mmCIF file of C-alpha atoms and ligand atoms in Angstrom:
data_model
loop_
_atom_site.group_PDB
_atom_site.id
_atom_site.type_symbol
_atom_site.label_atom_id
_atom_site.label_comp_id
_atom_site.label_asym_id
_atom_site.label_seq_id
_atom_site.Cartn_x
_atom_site.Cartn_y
_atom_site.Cartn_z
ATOM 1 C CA UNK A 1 76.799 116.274 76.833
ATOM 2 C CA UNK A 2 73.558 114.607 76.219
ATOM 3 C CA UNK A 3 73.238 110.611 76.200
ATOM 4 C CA UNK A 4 72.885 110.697 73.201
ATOM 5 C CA UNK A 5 76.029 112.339 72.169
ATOM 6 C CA UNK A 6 78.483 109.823 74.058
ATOM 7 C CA UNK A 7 77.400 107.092 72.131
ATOM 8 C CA UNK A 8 79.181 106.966 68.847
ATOM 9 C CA UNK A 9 78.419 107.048 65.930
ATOM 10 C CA UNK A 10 75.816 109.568 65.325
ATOM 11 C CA UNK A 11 73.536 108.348 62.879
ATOM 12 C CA UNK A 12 70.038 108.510 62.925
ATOM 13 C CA UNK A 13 70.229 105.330 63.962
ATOM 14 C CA UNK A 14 71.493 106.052 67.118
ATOM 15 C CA UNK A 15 69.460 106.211 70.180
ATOM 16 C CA UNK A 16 69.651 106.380 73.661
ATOM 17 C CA UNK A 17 67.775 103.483 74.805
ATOM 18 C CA UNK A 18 67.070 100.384 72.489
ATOM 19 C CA UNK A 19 64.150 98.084 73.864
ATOM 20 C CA UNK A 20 64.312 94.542 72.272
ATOM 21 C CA UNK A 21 60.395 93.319 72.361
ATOM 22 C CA UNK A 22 57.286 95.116 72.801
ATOM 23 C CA UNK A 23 55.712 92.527 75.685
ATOM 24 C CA UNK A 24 54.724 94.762 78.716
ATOM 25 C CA UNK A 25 57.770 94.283 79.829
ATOM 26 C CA UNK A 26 59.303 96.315 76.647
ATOM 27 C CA UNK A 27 57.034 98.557 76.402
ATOM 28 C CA UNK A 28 56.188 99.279 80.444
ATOM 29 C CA UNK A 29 60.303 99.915 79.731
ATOM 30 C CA UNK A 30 59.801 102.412 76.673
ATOM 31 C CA UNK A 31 57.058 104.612 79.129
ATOM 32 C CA UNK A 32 59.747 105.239 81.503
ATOM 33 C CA UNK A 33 62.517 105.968 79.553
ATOM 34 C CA UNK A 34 60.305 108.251 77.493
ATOM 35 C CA UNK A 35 58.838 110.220 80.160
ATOM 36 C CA UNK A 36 63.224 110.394 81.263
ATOM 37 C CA UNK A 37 63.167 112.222 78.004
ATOM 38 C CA UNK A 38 65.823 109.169 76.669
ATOM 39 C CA UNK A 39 65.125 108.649 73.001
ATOM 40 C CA UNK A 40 64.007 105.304 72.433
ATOM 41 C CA UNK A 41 63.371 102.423 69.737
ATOM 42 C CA UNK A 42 61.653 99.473 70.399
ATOM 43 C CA UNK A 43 61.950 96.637 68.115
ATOM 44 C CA UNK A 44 59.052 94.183 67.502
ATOM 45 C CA UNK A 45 58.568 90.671 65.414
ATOM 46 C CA UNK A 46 55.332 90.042 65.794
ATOM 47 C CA UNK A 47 51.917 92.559 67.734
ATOM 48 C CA UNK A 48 52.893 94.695 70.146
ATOM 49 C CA UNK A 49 51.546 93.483 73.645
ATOM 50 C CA UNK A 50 53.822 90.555 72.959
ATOM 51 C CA UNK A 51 52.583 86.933 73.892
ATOM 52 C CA UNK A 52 49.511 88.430 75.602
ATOM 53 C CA UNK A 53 48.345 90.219 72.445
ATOM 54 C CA UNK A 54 47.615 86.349 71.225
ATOM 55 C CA UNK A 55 45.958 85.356 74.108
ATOM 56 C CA UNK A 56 42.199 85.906 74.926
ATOM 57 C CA UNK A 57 41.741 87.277 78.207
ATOM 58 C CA UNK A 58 44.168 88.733 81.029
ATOM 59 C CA UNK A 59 42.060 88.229 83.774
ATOM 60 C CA UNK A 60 44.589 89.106 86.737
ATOM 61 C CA UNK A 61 46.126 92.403 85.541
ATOM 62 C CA UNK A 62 45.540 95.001 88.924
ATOM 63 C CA UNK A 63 43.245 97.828 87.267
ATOM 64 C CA UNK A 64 40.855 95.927 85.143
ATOM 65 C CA UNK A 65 37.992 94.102 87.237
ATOM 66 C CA UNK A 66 36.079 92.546 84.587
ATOM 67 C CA UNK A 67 39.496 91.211 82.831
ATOM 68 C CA UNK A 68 40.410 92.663 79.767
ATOM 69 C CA UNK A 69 40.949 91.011 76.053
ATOM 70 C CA UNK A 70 44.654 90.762 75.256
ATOM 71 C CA UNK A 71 44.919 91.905 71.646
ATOM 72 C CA UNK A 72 43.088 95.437 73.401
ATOM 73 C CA UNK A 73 45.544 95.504 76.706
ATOM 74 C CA UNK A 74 48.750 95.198 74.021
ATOM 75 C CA UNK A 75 46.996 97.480 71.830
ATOM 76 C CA UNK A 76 46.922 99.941 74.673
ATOM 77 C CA UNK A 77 50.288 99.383 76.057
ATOM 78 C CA UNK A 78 51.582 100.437 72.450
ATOM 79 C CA UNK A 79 49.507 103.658 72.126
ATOM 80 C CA UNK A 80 50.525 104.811 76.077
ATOM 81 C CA UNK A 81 54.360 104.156 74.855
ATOM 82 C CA UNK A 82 53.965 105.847 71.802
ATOM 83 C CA UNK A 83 52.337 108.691 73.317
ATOM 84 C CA UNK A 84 55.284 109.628 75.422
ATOM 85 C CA UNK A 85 57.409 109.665 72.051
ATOM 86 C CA UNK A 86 58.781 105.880 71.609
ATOM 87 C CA UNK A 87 59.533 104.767 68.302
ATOM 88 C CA UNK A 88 58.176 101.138 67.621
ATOM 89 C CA UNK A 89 59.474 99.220 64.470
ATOM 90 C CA UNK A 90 58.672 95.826 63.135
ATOM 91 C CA UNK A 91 62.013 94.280 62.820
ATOM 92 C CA UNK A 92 63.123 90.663 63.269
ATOM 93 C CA UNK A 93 66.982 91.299 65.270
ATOM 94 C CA UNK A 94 69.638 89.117 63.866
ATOM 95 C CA UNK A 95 72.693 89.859 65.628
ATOM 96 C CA UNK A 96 73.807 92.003 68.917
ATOM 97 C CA UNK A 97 77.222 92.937 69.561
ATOM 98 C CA UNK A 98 76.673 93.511 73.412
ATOM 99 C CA UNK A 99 80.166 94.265 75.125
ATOM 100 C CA UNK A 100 80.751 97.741 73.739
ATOM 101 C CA UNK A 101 80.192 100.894 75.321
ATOM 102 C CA UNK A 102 78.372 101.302 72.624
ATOM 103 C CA UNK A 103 75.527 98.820 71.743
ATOM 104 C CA UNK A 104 75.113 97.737 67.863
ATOM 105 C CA UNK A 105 72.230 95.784 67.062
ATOM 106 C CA UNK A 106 71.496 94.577 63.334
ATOM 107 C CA UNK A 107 68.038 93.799 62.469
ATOM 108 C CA UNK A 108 66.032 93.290 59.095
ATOM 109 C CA UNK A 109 65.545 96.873 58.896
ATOM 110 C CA UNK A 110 69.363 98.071 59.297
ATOM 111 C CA UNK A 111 71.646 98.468 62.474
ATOM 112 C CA UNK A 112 70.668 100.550 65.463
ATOM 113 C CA UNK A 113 73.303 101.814 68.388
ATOM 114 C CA UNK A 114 72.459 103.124 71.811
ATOM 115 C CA UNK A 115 74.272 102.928 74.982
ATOM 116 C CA UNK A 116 72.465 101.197 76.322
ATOM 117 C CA UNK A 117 69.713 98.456 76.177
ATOM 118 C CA UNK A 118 66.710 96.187 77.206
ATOM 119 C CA UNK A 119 66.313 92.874 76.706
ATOM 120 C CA UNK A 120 62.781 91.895 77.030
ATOM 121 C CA UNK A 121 62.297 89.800 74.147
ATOM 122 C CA UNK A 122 60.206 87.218 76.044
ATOM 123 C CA UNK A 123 59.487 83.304 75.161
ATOM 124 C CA UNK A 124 59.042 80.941 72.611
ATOM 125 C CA UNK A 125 56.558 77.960 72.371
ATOM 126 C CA UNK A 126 58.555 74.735 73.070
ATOM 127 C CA UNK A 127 57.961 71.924 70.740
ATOM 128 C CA UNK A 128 57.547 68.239 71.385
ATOM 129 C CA UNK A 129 60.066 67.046 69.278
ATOM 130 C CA UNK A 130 57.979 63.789 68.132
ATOM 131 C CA UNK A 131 57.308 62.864 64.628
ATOM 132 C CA UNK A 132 55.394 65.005 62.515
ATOM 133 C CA UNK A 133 55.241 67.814 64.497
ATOM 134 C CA UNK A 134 57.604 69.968 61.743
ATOM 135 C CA UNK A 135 55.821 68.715 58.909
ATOM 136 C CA UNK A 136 51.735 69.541 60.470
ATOM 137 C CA UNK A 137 52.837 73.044 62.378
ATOM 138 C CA UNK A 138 50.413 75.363 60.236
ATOM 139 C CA UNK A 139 48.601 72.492 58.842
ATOM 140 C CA UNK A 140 46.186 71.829 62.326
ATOM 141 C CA UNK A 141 49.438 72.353 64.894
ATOM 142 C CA UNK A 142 48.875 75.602 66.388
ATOM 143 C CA UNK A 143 50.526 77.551 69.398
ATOM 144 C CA UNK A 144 47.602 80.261 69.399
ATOM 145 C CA UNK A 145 44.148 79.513 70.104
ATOM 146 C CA UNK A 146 42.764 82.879 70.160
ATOM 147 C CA UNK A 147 44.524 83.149 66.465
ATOM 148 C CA UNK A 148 43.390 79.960 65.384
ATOM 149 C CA UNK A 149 40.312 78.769 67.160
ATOM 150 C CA UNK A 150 37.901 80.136 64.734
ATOM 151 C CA UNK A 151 39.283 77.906 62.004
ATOM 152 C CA UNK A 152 38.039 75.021 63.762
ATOM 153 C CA UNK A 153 34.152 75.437 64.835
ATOM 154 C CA UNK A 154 32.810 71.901 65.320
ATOM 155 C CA UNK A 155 35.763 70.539 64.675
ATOM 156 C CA UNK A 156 37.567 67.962 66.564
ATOM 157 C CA UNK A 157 40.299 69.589 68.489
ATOM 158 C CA UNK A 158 43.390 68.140 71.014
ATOM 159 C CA UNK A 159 44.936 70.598 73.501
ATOM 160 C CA UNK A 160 48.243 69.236 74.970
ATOM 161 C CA UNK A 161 50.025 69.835 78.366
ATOM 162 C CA UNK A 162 48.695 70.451 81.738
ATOM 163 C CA UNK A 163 49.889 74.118 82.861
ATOM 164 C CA UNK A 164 47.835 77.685 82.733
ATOM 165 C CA UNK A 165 48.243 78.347 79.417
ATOM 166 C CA UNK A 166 46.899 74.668 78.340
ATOM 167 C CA UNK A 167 43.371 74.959 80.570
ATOM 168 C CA UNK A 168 42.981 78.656 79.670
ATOM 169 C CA UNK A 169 42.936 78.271 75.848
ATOM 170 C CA UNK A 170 41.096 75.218 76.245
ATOM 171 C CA UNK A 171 38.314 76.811 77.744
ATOM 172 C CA UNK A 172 38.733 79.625 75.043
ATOM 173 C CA UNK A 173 38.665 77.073 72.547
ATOM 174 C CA UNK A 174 34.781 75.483 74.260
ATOM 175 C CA UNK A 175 33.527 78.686 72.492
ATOM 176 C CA UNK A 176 34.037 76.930 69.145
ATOM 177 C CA UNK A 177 33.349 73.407 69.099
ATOM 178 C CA UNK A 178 32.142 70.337 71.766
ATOM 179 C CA UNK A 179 35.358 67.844 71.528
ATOM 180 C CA UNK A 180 37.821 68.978 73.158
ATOM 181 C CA UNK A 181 40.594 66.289 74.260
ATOM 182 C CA UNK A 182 43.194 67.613 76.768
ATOM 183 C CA UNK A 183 45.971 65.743 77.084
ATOM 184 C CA UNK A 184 48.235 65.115 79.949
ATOM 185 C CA UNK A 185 51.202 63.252 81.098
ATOM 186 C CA UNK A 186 50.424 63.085 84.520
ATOM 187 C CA UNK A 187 47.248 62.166 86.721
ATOM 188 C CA UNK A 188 47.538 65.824 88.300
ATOM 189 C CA UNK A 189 47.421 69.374 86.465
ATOM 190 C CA UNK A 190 50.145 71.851 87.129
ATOM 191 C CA UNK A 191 47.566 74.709 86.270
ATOM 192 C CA UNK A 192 46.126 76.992 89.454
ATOM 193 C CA UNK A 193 43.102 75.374 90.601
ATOM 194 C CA UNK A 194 40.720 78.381 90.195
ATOM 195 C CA UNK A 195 41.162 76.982 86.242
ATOM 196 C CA UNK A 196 41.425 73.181 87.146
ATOM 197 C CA UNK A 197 37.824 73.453 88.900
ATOM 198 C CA UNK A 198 36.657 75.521 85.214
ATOM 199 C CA UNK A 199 37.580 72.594 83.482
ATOM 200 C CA UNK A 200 36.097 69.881 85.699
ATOM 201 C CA UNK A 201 32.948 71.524 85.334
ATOM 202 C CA UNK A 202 33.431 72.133 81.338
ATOM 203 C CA UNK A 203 31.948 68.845 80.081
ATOM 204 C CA UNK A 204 33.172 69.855 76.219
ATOM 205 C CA UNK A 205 36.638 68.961 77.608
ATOM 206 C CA UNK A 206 37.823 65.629 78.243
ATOM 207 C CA UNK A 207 40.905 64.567 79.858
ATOM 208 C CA UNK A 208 43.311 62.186 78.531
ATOM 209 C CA UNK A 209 45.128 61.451 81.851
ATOM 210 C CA UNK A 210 48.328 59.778 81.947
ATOM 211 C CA UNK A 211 49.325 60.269 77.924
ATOM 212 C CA UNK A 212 51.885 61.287 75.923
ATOM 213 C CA UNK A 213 52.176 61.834 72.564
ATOM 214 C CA UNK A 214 54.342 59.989 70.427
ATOM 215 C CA UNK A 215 53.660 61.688 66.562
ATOM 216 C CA UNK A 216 51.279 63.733 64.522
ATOM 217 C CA UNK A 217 50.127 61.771 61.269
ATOM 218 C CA UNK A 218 48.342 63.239 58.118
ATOM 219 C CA UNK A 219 49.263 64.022 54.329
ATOM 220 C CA UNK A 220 48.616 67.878 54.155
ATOM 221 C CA UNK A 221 47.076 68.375 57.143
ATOM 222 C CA UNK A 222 46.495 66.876 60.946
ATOM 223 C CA UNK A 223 44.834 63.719 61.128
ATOM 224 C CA UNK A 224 45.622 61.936 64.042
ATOM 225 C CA UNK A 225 48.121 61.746 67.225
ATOM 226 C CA UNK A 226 49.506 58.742 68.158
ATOM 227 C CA UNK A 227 48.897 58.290 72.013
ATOM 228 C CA UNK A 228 50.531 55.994 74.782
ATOM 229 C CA UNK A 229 49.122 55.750 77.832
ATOM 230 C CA UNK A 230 52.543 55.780 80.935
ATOM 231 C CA UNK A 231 50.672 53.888 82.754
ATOM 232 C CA UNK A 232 49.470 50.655 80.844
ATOM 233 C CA UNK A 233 51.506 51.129 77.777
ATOM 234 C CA UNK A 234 48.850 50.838 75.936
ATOM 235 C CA UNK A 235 48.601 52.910 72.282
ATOM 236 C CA UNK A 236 45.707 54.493 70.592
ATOM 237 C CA UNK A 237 45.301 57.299 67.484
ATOM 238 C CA UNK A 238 43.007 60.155 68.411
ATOM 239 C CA UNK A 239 41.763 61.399 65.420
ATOM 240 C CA UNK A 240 41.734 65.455 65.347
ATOM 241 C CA UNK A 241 40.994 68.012 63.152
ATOM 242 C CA UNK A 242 43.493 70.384 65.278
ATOM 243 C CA UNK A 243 45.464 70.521 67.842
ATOM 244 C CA UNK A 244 47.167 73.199 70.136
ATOM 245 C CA UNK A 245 50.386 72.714 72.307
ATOM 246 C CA UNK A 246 51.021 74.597 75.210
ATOM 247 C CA UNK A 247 53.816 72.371 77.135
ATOM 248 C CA UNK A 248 55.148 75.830 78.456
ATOM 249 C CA UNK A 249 57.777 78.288 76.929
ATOM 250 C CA UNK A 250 61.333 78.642 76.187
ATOM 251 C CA UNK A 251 63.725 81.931 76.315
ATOM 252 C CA UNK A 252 64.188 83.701 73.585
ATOM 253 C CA UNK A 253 67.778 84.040 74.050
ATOM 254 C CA UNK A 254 69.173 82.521 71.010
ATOM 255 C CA UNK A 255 71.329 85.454 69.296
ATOM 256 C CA UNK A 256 72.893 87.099 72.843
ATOM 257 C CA UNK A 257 76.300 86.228 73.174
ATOM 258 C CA UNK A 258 78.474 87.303 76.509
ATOM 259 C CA UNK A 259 75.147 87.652 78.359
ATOM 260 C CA UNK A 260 75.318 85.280 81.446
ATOM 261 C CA UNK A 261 72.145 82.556 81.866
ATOM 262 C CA UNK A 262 71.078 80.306 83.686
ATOM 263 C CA UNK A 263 71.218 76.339 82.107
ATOM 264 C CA UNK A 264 67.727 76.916 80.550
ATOM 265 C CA UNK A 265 69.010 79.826 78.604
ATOM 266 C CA UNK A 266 67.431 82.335 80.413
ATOM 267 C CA UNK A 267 68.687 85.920 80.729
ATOM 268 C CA UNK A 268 70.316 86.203 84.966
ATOM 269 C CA UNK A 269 70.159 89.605 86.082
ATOM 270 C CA UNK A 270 69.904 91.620 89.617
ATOM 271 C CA UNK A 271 66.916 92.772 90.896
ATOM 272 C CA UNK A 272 67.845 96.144 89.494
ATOM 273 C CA UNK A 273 67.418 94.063 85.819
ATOM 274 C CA UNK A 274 71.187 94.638 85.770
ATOM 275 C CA UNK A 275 72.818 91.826 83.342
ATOM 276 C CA UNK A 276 76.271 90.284 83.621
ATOM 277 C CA UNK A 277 77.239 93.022 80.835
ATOM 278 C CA UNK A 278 77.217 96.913 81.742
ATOM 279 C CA UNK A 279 74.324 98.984 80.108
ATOM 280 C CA UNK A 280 72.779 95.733 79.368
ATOM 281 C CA UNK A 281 69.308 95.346 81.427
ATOM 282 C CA UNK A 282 66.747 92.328 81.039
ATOM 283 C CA UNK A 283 63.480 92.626 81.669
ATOM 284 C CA UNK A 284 60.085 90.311 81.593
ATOM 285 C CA UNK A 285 59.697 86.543 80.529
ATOM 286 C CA UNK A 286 63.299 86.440 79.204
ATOM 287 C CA UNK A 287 65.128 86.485 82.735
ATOM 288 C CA UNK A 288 65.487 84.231 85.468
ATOM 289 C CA UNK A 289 62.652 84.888 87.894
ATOM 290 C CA UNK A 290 60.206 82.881 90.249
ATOM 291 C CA UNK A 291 56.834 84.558 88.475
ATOM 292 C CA UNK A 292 56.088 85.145 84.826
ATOM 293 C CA UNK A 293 53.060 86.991 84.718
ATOM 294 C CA UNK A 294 52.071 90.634 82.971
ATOM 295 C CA UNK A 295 52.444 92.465 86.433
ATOM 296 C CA UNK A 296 55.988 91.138 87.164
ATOM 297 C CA UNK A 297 56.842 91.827 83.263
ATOM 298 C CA UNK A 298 55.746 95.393 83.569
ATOM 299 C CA UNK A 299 57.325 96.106 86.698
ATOM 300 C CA UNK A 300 60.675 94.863 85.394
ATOM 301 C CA UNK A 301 60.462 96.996 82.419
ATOM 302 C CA UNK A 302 60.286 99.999 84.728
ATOM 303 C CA UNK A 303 62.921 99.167 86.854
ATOM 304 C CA UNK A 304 65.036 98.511 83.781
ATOM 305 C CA UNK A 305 64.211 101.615 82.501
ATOM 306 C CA UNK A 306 64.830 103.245 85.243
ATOM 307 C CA UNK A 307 68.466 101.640 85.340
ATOM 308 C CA UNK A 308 69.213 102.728 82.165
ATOM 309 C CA UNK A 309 68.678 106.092 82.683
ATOM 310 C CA UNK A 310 71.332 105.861 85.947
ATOM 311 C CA UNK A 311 73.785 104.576 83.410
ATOM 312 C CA UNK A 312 73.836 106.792 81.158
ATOM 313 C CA UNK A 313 74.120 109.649 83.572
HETATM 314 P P1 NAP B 401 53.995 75.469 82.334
HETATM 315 O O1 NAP B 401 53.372 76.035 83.563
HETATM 316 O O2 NAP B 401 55.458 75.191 82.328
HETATM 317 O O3 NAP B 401 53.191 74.137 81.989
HETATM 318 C C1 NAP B 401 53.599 73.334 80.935
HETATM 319 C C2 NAP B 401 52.723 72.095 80.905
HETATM 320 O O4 NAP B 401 53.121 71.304 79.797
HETATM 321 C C3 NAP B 401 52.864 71.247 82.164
HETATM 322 O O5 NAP B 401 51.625 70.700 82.539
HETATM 323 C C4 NAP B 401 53.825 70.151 81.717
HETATM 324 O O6 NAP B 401 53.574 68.904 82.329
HETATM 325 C C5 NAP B 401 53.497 70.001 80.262
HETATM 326 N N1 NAP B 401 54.676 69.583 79.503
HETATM 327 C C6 NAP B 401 55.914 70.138 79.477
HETATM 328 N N2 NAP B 401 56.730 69.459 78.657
HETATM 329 C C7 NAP B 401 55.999 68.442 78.162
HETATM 330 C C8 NAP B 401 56.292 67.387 77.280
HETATM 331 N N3 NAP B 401 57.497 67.237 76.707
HETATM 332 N N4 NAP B 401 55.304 66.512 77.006
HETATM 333 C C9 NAP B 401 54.075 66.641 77.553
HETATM 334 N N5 NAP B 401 53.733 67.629 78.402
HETATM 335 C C10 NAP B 401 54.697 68.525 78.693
HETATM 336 O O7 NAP B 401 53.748 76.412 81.044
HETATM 337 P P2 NAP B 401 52.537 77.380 80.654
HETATM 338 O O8 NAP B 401 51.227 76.775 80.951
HETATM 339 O O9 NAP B 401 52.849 77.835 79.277
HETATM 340 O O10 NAP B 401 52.748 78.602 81.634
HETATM 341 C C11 NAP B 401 53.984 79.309 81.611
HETATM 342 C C12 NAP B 401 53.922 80.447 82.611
HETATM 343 O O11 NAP B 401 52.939 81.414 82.208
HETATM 344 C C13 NAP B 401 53.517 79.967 84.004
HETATM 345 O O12 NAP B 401 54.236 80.710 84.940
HETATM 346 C C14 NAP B 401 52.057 80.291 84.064
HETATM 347 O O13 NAP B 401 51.604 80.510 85.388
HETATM 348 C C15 NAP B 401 51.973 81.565 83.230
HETATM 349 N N6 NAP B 401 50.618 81.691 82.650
HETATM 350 C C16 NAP B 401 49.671 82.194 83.455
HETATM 351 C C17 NAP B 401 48.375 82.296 82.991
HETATM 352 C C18 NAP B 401 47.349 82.863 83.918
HETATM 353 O O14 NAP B 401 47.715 83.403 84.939
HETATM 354 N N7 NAP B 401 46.078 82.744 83.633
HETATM 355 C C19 NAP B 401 48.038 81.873 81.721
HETATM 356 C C20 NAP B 401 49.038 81.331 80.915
HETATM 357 C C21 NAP B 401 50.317 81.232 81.404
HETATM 358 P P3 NAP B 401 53.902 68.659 83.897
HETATM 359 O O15 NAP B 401 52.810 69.360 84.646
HETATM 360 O O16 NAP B 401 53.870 67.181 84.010
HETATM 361 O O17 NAP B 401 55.262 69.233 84.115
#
C-alpha cells in the first residue's frame, strides 16, 4: 500500500505530502520529498522564494559568490521543485485540522488531505502599533523596499528599526533618492557590523539615534512621523514622502491549533523538524531556532522532508 492510499479519502485532492509556504524552506522541502517519489502540493500566498523573493540581494547563500538577486534565487528554487514534479498553487490557507491521521487543510482554492505535512509558512512584518500606521500602510508605509523603492526616486524617505533587514534595504533604497532618515531607538544597531560600517560610510543615510516613533500623519497619503527623542524627550515631525518598517518579524502561526509554541507564537519542534503533533513537521522562519537565515531555512526543509517520508513508511 502506497502513502498515498492510507490516507483517506481519495480525492484528487489528496496527497502525500502537503508543504504550507514556498520560502526555501518549503520548497528545499518539496525537492526532497519529490525526488522520495511522495506526491506533493505546496501552497503559496504571495511569490514563491517567500520573503527573500521581496528582498534585493542574498548575499550569504553558500554557492553564489557574487550574491544573487532574490526575486531570481526564489524564482529558481520554484523551477528546481517543480522540476522534480511538485505541484505549487496560489492559495491563501484558512483553516488546518492537524490531529488526524489524516491531515485536512482548507484553503481559498478547496480542501487538500495528506498524511502528512510541512509547516514552513515563515514570518510576518510586525507593526508599530502607533497612530496612523493602519490608515497610511499602502499610502507611503511600506514593508518592501525592493517592491516599493522605485515609487519614491528623490523622494524623502524614513527607514525604521535598527536590525539587518532595516540597514540592508536602506542601502537598497540609496539607489533611489539622497534623504534617507534611519531611525532608531537605541544609540547602538543590532545589525552585523559588516552592514553597520556600509552605512557609516553611506552619507545619503542619516541616523536618527535614540527615537521612537509615536504616529504617522497625512490625509491620503504619508506626510510626516511624529518623533520623540528617549533621551531628552524632546518631539519633532519629520516630514517624509515614505517610509519603510523593518522592526523585525512575527510567526505566521495564526490558524494552527494543537501545535505546541513557544510564547512568541513560534512553531517548537526537534531537530528532526518533528512538531508536538505526529506527521506534523515545521520547517524555516516559522519554528523556534537560534538562526533565521536562507541556509538554515533550506536545510530544515530537507530534514523535514526527509521526516516525512519516515512517517509515512
Ligand atoms: P531584528 O533583527 O529583530 O531587528 C529588529 C529591529 O527593529 C531592531 O533594531 C529593534 O530594535 C527594532 N525594533 C523592534 N521593535 C521595535 C519597536 N517597537 N520600535 C522601534 N524599533 C523596534 O529583525 P530583522 O532586521 O527583520 O531581522 C530578522 C532576522 O532576519 C534576523 O535574524 C536577521 O539576522 C535576519 N536577516 C538577515 C539579513 C542578512 O543576513 N543580510 C537580512 C535581513 C534579515 P533593538 O535593536 O533596540 O531591539
Amino acid at each position: 500500500m502506497t502513502a498515498k492510499e492510507k490516507a483517506a479519502p481519495d480525492t484528487e485532492n489528496t496527497y502525500d505530502l502537503l508543504i504550507l509556504g514556498a520560502g526555501p524552506a518549503g520548497l528545499a522541502a518539496a525537492i526532497y520529498g519529490c525526488r522520495a517519489n511522495l506526491r506533493v502540493l505546496v501552497f503559496e500566498q504571495m511569490l514563491a522564494g517567500g520573503e527573500i523573493a521581496s528582498t534585493d540581494r542574498l548575499d550569504n547563500y553558500p554557492g553564489f559568490p557574487e550574491g544573487i538577486g532574490g526575486a531570481d534565487f526564489g524564482q529558481l528554487l520554484e523551477q528546481q521543485a517543480r522540476r522534480f514534479g511538485a505541484e505549487i498553487v496560489s492559495a491563501t490557507v484558512e483553516e488546518a485540522s492537524l490531529e488526524g491521521e489524516v491531515k485536512k487543510v482548507i484553503t481559498s482554492r478547496g480542501s487538500f488531505y495528506a498524511r502528512a505535512i510541512i509547516i514552513a509558512t515563515g514570518t510576518v512584518p510586525r507593526l508599530l502599533g502607533v497612530p496612523g500606521e493602519e490608515k497610511l500602510r499602502g499610502r507611503g508605509i511600506s514593508f518592501c523596499a525592493t517592491c516599493d523603492g522605485p515609487f519614491f526616486r528623490g523622494k524623502k524617505i524614513a527607514v525604521v528599526g535598527g536590525g539587518d533587514a532595516a540597514l540592508q534595504e536602506a542601502l537598497f533604497l540609496t539607489r533611489f533618492t539622497e534623504q534617507i532618515f534611519l531611525i532608531h531607538r537605541r544609540d547602538e544597531l543590532r545589525a552585523v557590523p559588516y552592514l553597520q560600517e556600509r552605512v557609516f560610510e553611506q552619507p545619503r543615510i542619516k541616523i536618527l539615534w535614540d527615537t521612537i516613533v509615536k504616529g504617522f500623519y497625512g490625509d491620503n497619503k504619508i506626510e510626516k512621523i511624529a518623533l520623540e527623542n528617549v533621551k531628552s524627550s524632546q518631539t519633532s515631525d519629520l516630514p517624509v514622502d515614505g517610509v519603510f518598517l523593518y522592526i523585525g518579524r512575527a510567526p505566521n502561526t495564526g490558524f494552527f491549533q494543537g501545535v505546541e509554541m513557544d510564547d512568541r507564537g513560534y512553531i517548537i519542534t526537534s531537530e528532526e523538524m518533528e512538531t508536538s503533533l505526529p506527521g506534523v513537521f515545521a520547517a524555516g522562519d516559522v519554528r523556534r531556532k537560534f538562526l533565521r537565515q536562507v541556509v538554515t531555512a533550506a536545510s530544515d526543509g530537507a530534514i523535514a522532508a526527509m521526516m516525512a517520508v519516515r512517517y509515512m513508511g
